[in-house]
Short mmCIF file of C-alpha atoms in Angstrom, two decimals:
data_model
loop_
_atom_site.label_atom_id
_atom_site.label_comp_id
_atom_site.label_asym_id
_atom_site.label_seq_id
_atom_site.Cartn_x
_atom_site.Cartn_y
_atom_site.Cartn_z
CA UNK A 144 -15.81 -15.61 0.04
CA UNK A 145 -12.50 -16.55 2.52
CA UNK A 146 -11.34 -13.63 4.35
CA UNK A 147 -7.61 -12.96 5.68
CA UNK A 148 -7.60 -10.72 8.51
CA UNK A 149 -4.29 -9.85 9.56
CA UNK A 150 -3.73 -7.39 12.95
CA UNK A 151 -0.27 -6.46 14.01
CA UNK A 152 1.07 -3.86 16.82
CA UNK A 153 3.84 -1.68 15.12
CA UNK A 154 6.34 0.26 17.43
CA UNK A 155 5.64 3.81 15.57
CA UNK A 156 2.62 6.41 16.28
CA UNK A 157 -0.46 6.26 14.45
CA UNK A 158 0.10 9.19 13.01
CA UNK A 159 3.72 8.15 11.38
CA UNK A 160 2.37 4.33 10.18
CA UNK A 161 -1.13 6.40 8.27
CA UNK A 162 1.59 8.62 6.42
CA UNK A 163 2.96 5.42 4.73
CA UNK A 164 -0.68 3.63 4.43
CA UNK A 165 -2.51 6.87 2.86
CA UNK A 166 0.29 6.74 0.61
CA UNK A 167 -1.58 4.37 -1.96
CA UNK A 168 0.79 5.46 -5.12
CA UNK A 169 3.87 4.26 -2.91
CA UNK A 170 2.47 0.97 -1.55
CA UNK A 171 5.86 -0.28 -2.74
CA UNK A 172 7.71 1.42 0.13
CA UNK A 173 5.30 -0.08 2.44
CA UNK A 174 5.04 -4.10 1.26
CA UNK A 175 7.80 -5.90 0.65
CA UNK A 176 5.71 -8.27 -1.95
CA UNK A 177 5.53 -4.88 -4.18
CA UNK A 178 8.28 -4.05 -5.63
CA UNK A 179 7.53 -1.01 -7.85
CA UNK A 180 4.26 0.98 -7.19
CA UNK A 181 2.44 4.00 -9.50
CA UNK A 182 -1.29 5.74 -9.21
CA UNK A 183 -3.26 7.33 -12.00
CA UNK A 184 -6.47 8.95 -10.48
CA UNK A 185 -7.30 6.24 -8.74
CA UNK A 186 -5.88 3.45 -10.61
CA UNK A 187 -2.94 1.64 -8.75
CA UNK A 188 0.04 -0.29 -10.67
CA UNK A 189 1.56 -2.84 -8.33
CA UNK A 190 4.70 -4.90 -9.65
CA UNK A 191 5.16 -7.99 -7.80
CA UNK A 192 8.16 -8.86 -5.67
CA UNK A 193 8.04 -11.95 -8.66
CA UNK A 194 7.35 -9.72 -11.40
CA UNK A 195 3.91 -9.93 -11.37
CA UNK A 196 1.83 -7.36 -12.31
CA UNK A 197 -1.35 -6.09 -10.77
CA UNK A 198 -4.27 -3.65 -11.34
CA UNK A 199 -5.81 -2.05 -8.51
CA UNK A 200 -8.64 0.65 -7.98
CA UNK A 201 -8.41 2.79 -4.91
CA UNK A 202 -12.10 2.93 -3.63
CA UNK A 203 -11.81 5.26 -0.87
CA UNK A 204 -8.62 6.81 1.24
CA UNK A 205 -11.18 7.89 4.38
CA UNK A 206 -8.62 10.29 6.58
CA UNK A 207 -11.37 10.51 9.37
CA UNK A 208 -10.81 6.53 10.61
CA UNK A 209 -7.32 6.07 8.94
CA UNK A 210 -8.42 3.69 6.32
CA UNK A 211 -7.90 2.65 2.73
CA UNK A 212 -10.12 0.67 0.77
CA UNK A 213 -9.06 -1.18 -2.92
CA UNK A 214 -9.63 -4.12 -4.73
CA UNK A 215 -7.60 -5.82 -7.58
CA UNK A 216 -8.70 -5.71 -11.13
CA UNK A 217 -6.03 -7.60 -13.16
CA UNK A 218 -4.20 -9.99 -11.74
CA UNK A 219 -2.06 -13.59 -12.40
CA UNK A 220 -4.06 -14.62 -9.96
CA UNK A 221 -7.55 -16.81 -10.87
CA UNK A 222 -9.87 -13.86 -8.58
CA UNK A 223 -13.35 -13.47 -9.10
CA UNK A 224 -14.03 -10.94 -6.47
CA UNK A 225 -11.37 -8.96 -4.22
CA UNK A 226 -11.99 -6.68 -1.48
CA UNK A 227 -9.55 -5.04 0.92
CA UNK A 228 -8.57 -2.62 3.58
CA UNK A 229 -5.65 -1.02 5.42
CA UNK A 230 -6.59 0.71 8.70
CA UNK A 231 -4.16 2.34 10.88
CA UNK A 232 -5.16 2.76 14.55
CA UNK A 233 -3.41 4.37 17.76
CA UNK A 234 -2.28 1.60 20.29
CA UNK A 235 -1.01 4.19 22.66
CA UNK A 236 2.29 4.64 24.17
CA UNK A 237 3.78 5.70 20.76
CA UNK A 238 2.19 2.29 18.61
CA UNK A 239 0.00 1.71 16.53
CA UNK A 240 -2.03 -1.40 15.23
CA UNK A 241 -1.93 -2.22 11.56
CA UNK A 242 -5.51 -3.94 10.06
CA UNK A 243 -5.17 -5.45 6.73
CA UNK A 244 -8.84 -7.40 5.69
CA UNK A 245 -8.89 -8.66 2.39
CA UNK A 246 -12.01 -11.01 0.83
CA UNK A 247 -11.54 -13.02 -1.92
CA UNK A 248 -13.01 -15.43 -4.01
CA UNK A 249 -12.65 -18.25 -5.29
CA UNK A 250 -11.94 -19.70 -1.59
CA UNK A 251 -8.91 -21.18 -2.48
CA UNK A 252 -6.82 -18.32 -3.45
CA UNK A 253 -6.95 -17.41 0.63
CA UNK A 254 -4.72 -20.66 1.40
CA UNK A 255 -2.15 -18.88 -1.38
CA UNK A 256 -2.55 -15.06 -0.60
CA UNK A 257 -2.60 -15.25 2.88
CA UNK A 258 1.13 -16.61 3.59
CA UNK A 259 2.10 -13.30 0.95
CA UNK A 260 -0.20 -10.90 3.12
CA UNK A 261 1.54 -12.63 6.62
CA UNK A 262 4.68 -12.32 5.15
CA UNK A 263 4.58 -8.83 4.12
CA UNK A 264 3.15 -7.48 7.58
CA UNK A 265 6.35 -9.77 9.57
CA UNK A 266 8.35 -7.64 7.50
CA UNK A 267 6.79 -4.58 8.64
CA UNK A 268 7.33 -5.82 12.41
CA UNK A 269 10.95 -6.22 11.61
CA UNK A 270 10.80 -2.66 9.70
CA UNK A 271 8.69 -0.44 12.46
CA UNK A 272 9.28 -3.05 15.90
CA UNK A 273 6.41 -4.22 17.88
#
């Protein structure tokens, strides 16, 4: 299983950046590879900045640590196993820093998922600062 691990210092409090994260049914608003976002219970919708469309289940939204878990179920993407997580922690002086894990197999997929993931946290550095 590859792993992208993707940390980024935001220029907004901990407390403003968690709003938008624990938001799972408006991911959209958040990543700029999502273009339209919906939840059902916790079933996620995702629409693709391409058009894409993606199935998601929201495994846990843990308020305590600032942390969402998920992993895609339908995809246009060749995935055998998917596995990520958003944390939100405080970096003081007003930041934050922005986690985003995600495992996935085959291998492969990494070297095509991980310029989307990078690309969609630059945007949030451009979005919130650093």
């Amino acid at each position: 299983v590859a792993s992208i691990n993707l940390k980024t210092t935001l220029a907004v409090s901990a407390d403003e950046l968690w709003a938008h994260v624990q938001d799972v049914g408006a991911v959209a608003g958040l990543l700029d590879i999502i273009s339209d976002s919906s939840i059902d219970g916790d079933q996620r919708s995702c629409t693709m900045a391409d058009g894409a469309e993606l199935s998601e289940t929201i495994i846990s939204i843990d308020q305590e640590h600032r942390r969402v878990a998920y992993t895609i179920t339908d995809s246009p993407f060749p995935i055998q196993a998917h596995a990520a997580s958003m944390q939100v922690s405080d970096a003081g002086n007003g930041k934050s820093t922005f986690h985003w894990i995600t495992d996935v197999k085959p291998d492969e997929l990494a070297g095509a998922l991980g310029p989307m993931l990078a690309g969609s946290v630059a945007s949030m550095e451009q979005r919130f600062g650093t």
